[in-house]
Coordinates of C-alpha atoms in Angstrom, one line a residue:
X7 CA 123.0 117.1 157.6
X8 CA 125.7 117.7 155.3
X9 CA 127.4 120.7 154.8
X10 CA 128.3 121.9 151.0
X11 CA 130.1 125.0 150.0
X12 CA 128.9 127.6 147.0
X13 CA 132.6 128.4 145.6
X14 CA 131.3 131.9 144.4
X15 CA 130.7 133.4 147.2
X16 CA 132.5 131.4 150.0
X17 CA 129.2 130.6 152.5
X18 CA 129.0 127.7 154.2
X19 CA 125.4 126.0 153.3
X20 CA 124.1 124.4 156.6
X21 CA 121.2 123.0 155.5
X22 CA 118.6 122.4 151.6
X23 CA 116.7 125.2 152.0
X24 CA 116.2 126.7 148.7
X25 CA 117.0 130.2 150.5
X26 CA 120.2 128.6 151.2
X27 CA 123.0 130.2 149.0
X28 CA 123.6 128.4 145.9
X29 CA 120.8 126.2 146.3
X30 CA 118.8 127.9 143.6
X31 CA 120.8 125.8 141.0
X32 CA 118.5 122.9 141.2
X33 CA 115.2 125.4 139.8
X34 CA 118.2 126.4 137.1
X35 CA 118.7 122.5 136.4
X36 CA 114.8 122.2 135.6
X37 CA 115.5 124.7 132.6
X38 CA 118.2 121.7 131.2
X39 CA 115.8 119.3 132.2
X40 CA 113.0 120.8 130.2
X41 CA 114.9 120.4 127.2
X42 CA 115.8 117.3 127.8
X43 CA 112.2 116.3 128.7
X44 CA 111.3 117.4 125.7
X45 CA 114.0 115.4 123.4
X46 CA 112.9 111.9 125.6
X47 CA 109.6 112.5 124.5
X48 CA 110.3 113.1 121.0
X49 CA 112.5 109.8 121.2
X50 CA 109.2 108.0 123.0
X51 CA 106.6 108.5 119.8
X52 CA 109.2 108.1 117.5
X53 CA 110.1 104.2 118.5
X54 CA 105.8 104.0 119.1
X55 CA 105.3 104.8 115.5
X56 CA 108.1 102.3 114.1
X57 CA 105.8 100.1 116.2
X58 CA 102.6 101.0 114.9
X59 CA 104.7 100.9 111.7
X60 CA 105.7 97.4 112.0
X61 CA 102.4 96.4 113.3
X62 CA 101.3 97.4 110.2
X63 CA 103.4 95.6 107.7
X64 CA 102.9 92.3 109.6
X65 CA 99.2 92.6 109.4
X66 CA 99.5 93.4 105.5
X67 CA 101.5 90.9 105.1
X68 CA 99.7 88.0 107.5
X69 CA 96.3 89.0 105.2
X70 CA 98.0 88.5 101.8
X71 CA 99.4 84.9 102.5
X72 CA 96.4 83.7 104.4
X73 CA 94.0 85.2 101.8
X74 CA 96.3 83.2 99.3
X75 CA 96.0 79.7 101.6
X76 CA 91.9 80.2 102.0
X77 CA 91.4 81.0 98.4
X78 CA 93.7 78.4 96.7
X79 CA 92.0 76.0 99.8
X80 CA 89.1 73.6 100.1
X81 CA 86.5 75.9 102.2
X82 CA 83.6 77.2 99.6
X83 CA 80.9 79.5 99.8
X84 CA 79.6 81.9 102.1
X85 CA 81.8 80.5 104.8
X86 CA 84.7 81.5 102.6
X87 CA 83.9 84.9 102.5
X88 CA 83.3 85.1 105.8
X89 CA 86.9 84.0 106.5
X90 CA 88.7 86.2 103.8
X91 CA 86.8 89.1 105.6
X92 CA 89.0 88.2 108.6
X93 CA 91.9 89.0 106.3
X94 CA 90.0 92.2 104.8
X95 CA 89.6 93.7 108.6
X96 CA 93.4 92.8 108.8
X97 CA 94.3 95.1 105.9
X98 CA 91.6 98.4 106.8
X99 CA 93.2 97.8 110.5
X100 CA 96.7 98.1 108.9
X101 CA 95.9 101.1 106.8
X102 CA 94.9 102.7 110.0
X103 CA 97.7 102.2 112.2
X104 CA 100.0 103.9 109.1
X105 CA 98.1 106.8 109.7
X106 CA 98.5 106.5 113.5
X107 CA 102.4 106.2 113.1
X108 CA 102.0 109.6 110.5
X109 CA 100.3 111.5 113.2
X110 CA 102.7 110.5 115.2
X111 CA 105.3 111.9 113.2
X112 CA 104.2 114.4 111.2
X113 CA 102.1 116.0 113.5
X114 CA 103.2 115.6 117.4
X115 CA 106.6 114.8 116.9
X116 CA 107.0 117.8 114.5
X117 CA 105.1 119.7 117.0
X118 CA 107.6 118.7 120.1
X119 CA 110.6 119.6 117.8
X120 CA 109.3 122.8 116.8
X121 CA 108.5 123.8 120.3
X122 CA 111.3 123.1 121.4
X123 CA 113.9 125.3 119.1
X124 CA 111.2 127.6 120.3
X125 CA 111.5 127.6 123.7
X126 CA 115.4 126.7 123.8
X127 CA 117.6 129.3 122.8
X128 CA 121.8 127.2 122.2
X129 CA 124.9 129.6 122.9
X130 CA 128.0 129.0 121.6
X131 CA 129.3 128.1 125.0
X132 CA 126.8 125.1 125.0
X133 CA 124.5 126.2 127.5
X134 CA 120.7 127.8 126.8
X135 CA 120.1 131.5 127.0
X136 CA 117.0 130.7 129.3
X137 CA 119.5 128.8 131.8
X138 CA 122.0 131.8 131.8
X139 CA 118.9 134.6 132.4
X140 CA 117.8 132.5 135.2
X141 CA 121.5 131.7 136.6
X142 CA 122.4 135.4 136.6
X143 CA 118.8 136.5 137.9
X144 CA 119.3 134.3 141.1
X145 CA 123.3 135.3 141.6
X146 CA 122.1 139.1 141.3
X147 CA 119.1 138.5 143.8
X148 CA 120.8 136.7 146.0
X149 CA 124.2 138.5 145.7
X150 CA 123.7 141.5 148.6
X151 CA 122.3 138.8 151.3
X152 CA 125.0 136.5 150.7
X153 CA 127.6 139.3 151.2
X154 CA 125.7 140.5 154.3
X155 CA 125.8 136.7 155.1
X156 CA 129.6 136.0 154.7
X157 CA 130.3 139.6 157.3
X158 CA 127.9 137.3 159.5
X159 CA 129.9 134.7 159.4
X160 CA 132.8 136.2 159.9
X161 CA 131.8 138.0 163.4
X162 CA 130.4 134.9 164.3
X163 CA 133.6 133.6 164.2
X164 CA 135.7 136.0 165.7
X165 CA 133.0 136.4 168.5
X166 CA 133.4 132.5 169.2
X167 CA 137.5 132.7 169.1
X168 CA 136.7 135.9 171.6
X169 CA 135.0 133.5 174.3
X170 CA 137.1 130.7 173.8
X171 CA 140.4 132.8 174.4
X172 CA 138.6 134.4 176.7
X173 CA 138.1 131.2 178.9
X174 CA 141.5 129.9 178.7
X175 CA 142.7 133.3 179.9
X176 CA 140.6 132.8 182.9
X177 CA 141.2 129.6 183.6
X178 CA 144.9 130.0 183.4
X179 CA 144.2 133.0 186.1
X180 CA 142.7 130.6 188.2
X181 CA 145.0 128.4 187.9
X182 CA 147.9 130.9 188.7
X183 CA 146.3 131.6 192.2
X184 CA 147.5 128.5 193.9
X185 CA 150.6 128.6 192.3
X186 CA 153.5 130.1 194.9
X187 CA 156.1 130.5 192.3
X188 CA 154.4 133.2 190.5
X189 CA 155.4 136.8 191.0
X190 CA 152.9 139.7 191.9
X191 CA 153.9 141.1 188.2
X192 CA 153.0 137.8 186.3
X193 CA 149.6 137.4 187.8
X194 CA 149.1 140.8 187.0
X195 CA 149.4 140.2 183.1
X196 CA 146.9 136.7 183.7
X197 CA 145.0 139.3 185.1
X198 CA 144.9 141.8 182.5
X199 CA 144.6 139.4 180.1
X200 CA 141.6 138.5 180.8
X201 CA 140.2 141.8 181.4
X202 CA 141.6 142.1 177.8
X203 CA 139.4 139.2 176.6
X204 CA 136.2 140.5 177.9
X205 CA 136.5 143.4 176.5
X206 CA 137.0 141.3 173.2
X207 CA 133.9 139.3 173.4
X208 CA 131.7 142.6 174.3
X209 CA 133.3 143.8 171.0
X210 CA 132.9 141.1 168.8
X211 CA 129.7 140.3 170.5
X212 CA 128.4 143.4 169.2
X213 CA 130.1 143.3 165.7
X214 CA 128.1 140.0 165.6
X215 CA 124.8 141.3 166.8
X216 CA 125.0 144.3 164.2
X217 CA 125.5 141.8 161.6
X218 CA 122.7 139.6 162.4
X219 CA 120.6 142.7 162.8
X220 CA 122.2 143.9 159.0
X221 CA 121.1 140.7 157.6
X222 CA 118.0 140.0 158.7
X223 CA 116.9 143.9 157.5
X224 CA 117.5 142.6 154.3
X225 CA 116.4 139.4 154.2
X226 CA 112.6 140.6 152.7
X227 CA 114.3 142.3 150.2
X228 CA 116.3 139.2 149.7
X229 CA 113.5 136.9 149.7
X230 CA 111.3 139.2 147.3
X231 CA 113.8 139.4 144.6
X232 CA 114.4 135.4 144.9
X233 CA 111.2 134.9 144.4
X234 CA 110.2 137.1 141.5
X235 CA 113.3 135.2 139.5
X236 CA 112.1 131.8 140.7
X237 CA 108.0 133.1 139.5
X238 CA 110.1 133.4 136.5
X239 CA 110.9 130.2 136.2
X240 CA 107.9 128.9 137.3
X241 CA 106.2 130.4 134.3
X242 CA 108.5 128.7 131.9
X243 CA 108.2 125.8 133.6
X244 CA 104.6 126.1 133.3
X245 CA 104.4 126.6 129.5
X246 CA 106.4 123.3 129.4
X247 CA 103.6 121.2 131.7
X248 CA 101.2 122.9 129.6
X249 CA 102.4 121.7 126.2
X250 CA 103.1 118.2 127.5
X251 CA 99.6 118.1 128.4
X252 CA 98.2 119.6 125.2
X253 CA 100.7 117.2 123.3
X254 CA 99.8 113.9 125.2
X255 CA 96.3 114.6 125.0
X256 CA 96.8 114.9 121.0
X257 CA 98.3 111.6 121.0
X258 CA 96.0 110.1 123.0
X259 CA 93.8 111.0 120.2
X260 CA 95.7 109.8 117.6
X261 CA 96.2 106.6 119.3
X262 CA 92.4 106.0 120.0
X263 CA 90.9 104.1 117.5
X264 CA 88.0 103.6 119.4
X265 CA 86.7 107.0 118.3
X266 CA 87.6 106.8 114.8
X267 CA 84.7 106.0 112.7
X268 CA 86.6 103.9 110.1
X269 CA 87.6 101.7 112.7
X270 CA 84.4 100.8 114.1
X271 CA 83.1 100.5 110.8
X272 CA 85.4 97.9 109.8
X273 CA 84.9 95.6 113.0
X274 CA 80.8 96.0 111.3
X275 CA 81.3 95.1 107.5
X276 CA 83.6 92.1 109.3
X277 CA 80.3 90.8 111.9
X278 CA 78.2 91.6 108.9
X279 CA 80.1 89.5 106.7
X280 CA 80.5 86.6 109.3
X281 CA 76.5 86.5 109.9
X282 CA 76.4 86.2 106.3
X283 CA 77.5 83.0 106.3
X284 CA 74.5 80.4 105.4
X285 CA 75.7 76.8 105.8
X286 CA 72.4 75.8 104.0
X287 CA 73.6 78.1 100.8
X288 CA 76.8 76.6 100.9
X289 CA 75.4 73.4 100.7
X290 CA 73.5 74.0 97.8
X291 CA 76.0 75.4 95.9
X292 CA 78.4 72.0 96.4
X293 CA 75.2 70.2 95.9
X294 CA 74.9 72.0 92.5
X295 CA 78.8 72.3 91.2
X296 CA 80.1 68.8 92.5
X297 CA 77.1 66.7 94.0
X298 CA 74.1 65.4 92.7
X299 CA 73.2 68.3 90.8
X300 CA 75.5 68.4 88.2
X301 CA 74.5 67.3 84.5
X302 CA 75.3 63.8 83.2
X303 CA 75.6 62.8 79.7
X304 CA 73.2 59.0 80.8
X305 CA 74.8 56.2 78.3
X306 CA 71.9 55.7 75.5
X307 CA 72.0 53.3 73.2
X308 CA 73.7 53.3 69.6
X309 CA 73.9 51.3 66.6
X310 CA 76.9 49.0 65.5
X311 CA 78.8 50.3 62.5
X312 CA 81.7 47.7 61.4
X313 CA 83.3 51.4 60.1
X314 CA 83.2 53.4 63.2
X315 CA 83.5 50.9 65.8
X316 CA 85.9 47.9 66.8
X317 CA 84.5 45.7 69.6
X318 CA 87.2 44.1 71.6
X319 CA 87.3 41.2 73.1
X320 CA 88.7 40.2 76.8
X321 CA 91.2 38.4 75.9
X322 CA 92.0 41.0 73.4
X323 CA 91.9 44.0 76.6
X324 CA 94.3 41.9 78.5
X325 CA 96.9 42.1 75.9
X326 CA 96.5 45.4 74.8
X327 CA 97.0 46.3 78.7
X328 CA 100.0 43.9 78.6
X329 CA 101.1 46.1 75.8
X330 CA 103.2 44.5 72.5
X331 CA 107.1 46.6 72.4
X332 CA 108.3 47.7 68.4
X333 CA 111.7 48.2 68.6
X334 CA 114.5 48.2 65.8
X335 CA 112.1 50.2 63.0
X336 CA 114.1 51.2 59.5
X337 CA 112.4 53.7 57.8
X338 CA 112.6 54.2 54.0
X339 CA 111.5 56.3 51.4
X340 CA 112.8 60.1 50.9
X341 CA 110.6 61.0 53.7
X342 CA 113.5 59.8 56.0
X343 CA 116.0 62.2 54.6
X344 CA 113.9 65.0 55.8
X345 CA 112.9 64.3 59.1
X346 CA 114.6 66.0 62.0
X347 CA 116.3 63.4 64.7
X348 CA 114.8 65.5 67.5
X349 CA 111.1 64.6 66.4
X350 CA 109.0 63.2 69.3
X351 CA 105.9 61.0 68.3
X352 CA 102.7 61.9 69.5
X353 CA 103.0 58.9 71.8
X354 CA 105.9 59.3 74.0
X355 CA 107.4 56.3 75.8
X356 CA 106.1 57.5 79.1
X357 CA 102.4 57.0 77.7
X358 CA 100.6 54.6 79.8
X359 CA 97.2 53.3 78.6
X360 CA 93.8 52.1 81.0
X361 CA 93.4 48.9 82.0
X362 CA 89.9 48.7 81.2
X363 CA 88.7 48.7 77.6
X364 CA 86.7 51.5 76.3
X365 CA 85.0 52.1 73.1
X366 CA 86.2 55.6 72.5
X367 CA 88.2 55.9 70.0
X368 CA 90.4 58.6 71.4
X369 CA 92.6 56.0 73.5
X370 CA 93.2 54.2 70.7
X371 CA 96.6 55.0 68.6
X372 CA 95.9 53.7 65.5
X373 CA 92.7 54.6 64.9
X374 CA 92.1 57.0 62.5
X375 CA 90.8 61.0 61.9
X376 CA 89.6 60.4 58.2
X377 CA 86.9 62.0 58.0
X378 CA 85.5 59.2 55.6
X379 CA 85.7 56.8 58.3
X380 CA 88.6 54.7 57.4
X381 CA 89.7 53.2 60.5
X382 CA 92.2 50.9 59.2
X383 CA 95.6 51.7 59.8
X384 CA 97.4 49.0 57.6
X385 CA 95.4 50.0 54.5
X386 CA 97.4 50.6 51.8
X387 CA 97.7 54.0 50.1
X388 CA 99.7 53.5 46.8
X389 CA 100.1 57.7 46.8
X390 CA 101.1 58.3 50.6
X391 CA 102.5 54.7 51.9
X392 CA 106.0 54.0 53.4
X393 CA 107.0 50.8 54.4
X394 CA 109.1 50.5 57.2
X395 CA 110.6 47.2 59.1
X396 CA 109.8 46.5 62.5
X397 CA 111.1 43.4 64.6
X398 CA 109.0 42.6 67.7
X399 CA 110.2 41.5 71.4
X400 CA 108.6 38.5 72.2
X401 CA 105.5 36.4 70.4
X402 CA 102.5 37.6 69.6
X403 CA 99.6 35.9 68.0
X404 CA 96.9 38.2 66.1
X405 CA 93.5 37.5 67.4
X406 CA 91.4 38.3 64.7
X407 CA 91.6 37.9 61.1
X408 CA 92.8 41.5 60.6
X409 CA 95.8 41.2 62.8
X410 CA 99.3 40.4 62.4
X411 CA 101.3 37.6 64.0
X412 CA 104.8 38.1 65.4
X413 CA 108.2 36.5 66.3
X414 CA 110.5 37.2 68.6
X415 CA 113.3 38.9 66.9
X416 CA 111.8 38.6 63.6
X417 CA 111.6 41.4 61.1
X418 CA 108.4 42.3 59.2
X419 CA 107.3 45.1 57.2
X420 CA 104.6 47.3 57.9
X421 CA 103.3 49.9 55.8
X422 CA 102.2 53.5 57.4
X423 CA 101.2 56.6 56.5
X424 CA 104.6 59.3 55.2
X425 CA 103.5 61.2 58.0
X426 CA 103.3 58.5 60.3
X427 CA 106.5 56.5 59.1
X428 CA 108.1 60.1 60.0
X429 CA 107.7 59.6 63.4
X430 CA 108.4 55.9 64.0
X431 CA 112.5 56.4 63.7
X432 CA 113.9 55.1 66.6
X433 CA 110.5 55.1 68.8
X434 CA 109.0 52.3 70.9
X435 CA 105.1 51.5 70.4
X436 CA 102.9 50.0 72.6
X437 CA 99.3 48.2 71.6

């Protein structure tokens, strides 16, 4: 076992009894402990509730884009709604583990810190005023003892050098017997010398004895006043253990959602929203919005009007798919003058057109929006007319009697519309 030393008071401590002297510091250390205890607590729900925090944010924010991806996606229907209630649940569940990490904080975490100023009193010499009451209380109980204990010690000693001088004095007597060289007078001091050392060891012996006798008189008195000092700290100890409790079984609370009615109730409205899922009603509705349930506009049949239609032919479709190129147009007239260089026709170079005839008019980019039915572009109108130059690509050979006949790299004039010459500068047409 090893042996430790209490500097105050000078007594060897032969073993880790707490009656030992000096061995009461370790209930003392508790006090330190406790506040220390109470600080790594605080420190422990303070990094859960960044958790619970963070939890929190990535749940927000894992509902908002995959709400985004399922709306903007190709699921319909019930199903749909089924699956944004996945992302719903993820946003209720996030609003509740905010206000698990603010019960956290504002409530047991405020609650340890509070205590704790409470129960902790800080000197200016850096220790706690509850460490220094229970320091002194111990030294003062165990202060009388430990004198009493030291005188022990101390005749314990001197009885122990008593024997052992004793027995060399004895042994040199013996020796001193079988030795002829020795005078009568010398053995005569050997002699008394050891009647000396008895007489040492009876005293010392007794010394010894009384102390023992002195010390255990006042060891109940010793042990009674250590213990009311250690009940002491038992019973601050004891508020501590109690508080823990109470403040773990708060957070235990906080941290059960099981119990909290909003939370079950969302994990409901989700399974109800899931079972609400019909495939059958889905199915319908696509049947209804893209399937064989929308309306149709069925082709009928209509008249021919030589003013409101143009019937093209196939070999006509082909070419107009091959498309004719108008480059090199001169516009003249003071319409010119006045249009911007930065006008863009309402057919932009980019325009392509189907390959497949069709009788609406809309495709076509010289047909007309007279009201009166004029579909002729190359009238002529002697009050709004411009005639502008145009010199074709390659050969082209009008098909009907209404068309015009080009030349590669010929000029020709063509006369359009002010409004329509206005946007021909420096554009290239297709028909």
């Amino acid at each position: 076992m090893s042996v430790t030393y209490d500097d105050s008071v000078g007594v060897e401590v032969s073993s880790d009894s707490f009656w030992e002297v000096g061995n009461y510091k370790r209930t003392v250390k508790r006090i330190d402990d406790g506040h220390r205890l109470c600080t790594d607590l605080m420190n422990c729900l303070h990094e859960r509730a960044r958790i619970e925090k963070a939890y929190a944010q990535q749940l927000t924010e894992w509902a908002r884009r995959w709400r985004q991806l399922v709306e903007k996606g190709p699921q319909y229907g019930t199903v749909e709604k089924a699956w944004i209630a996945v992302m719903s649940e993820a946003e209720r569940v996030s609003e509740l583990h905010l206000e698990v990490r603010a019960s956290l904080m504002n409530k047991d975490f405020e609650k340890i810190k509070n205590w704790q100023k409470e129960a902790f009193h800080k000197q200016m010499m850096g220790s706690f005023k509850e460490t220094k009451e229970a320091e002194d209380g111990f030294r003062k109980a165990q202060k009388p003892w430990a004198k009493k204990l030291k005188e022990v010690e101390a005749a314990k000693k001197a009885y122990h050098a008593a024997c052992k001088e004793e027995k060399l004095a004895i042994s040199r007597e013996t020796n001193s017997k079988g030795d002829p060289s020795l005078n009568p007078e010398q053995l005569k001091k050997l002699q008394d010398k050891v009647e000396k050392c008895k007489q040492d060891v009876l005293k010392t012996k007794e010394k010894y004895e009384k102390s023992l006798k002195e010390l255990d008189q006042g060891t109940p008195q010793y042990m009674e006043n250590m213990e009311q000092v250690f009940e002491q700290c038992q019973q601050f100890e004891e508020k501590r253990l109690r508080f823990f409790r109470e403040v773990l079984l708060e957070v235990q609370k906080h941290l059960d959602l099981s119990n909290v009615s909003s939370y079950k109730t969302i994990y409901q409205d989700l399974e109800q929203s899931i079972r609400a899922a019909d495939a059958v009603e889905d199915l319908r509705w696509f049947r209804v919005n893209h399937g064989p349930g929308m309306s149709m506009n069925w082709p009928q049949f209509e008249e021919w009007s030589a003013d409101l239609n143009r019937t093209l032919s196939r070999r006509e479709k082909k070419k107009n798919a091959d498309g004719v190129t108008l480059t090199g147009i001169n516009q003249t007239g003071d319409q010119a003058l006045q249009n911007k260089p930065s006008s863009v026709s309402s057919y932009e170079k980019t325009q392509s057109y189907p390959a497949d005839w069709s009788d609406d008019e809309s495709n076509n980019p010289f047909s007309s929006t007279d009201p009166s039915g004029d579909s002729n572009p190359f009238d002529e109108d002697a009050t709004s007319g411009t005639e502008v130059r145009v010199r074709a690509l390659y050969d082209y050979e009008g098909q009907e009697h209404d068309e015009l006949s080009f030349k590669a790299g010929r000029w020709a004039p063509w006369l359009a519309s002010r409004a329509n010459a206005s946007n021909l500068r420096g554009e290239v047409f297709f028909f």
